[in-house]
CSV table of C-alpha atoms in Angstrom, one decimal:
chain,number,residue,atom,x,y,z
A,1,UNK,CA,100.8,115.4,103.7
A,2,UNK,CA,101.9,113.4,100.5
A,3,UNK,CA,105.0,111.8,100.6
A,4,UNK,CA,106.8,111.3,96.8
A,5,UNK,CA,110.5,109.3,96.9
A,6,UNK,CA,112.9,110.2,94.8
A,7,UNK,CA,115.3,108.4,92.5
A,8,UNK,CA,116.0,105.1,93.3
A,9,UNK,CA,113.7,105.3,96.7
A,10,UNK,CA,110.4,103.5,97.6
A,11,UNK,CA,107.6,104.4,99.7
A,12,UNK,CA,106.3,101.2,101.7
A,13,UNK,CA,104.1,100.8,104.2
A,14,UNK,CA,105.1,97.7,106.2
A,15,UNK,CA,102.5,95.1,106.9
A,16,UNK,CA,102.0,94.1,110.6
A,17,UNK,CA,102.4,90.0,111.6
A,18,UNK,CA,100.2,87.8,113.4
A,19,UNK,CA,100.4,88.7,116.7
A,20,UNK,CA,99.6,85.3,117.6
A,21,UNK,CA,101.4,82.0,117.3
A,22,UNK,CA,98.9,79.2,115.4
A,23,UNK,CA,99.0,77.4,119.2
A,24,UNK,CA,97.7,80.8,120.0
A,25,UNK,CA,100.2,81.9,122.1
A,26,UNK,CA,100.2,85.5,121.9
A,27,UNK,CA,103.6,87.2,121.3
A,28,UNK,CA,103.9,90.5,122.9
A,29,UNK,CA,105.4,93.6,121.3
A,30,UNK,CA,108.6,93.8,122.5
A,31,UNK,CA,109.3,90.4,121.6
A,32,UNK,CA,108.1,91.3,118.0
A,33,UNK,CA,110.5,91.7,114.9
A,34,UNK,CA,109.8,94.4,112.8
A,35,UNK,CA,107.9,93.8,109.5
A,36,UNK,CA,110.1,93.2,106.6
A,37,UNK,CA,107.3,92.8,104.5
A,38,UNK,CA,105.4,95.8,103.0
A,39,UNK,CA,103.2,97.7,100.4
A,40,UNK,CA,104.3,99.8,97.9
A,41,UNK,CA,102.9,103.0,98.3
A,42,UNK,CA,104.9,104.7,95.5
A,43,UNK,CA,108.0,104.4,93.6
A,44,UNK,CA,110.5,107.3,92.9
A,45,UNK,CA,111.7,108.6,89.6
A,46,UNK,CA,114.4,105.6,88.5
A,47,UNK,CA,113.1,104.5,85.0
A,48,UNK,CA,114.4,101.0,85.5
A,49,UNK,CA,113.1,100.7,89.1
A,50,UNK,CA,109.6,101.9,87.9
A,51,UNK,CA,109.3,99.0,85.4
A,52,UNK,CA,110.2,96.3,88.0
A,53,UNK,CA,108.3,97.6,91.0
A,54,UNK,CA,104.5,99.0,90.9
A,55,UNK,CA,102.6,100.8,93.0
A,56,UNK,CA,100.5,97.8,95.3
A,57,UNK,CA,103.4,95.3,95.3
A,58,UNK,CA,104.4,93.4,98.3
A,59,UNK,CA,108.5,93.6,98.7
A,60,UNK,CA,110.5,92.0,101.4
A,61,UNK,CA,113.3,94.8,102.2
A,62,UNK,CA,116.4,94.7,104.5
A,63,UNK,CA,115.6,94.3,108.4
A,64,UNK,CA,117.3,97.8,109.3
A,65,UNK,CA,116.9,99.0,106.0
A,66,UNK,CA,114.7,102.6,105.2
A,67,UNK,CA,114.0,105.7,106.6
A,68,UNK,CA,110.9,105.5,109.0
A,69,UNK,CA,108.5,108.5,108.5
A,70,UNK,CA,104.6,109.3,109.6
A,71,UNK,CA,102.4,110.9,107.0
A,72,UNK,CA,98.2,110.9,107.6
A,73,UNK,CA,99.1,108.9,111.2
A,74,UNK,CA,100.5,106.1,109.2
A,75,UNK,CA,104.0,104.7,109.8
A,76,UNK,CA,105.5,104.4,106.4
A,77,UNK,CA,109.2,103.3,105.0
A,78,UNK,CA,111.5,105.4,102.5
A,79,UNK,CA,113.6,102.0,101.6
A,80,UNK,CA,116.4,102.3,98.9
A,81,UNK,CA,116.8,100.1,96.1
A,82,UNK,CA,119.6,98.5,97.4
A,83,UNK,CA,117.4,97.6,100.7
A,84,UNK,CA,114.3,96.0,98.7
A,85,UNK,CA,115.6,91.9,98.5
A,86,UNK,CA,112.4,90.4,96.7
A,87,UNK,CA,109.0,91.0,95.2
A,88,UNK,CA,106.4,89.1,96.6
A,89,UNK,CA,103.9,87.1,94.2
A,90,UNK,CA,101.1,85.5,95.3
């Protein structure tokens, strides 16, 4: 199935954290916040969102923001434009 936001909507996949402390402490799941951080998978039909976020960016988006959804046994994001905070740069 192929999953395509509209308007001012972004598909992310959100991007897992160590599961590990660097002491190596391992942090079980339920004590685990979920990821904030994702993938752009792709970007809906806003012209002005489309020219500040691409496909492949990394975005930090609101903790409860989105809309969860599974496509191709992936867990993937539908996050609004008001949800997406920052673009990541490396």
């Amino acid at each position: 199935m192929k999953i395509k936001p509209l308007d001012d909507r972004v598909l992310v996949e959100p991007i897992e954290e160590e599961s590990k402390t660097s002491s190596g402490i391992i942090i079980p799941d339920t004590a685990k916040e979920k990821p904030r951080v994702g993938k752009v998978i792709a970007v809906g039909t806003d012209e002005d969102l489309r020219e500040k976020i691409k496909e492949g960016d990394r975005i930090l988006f609101a903790k409860y923001g989105g809309e969860e959804v599974s496509s191709n046994g992936k867990e993937l994001k539908i996050v609004q434009r008001s949800d997406i905070l920052a673009v990541i740069e490396d």
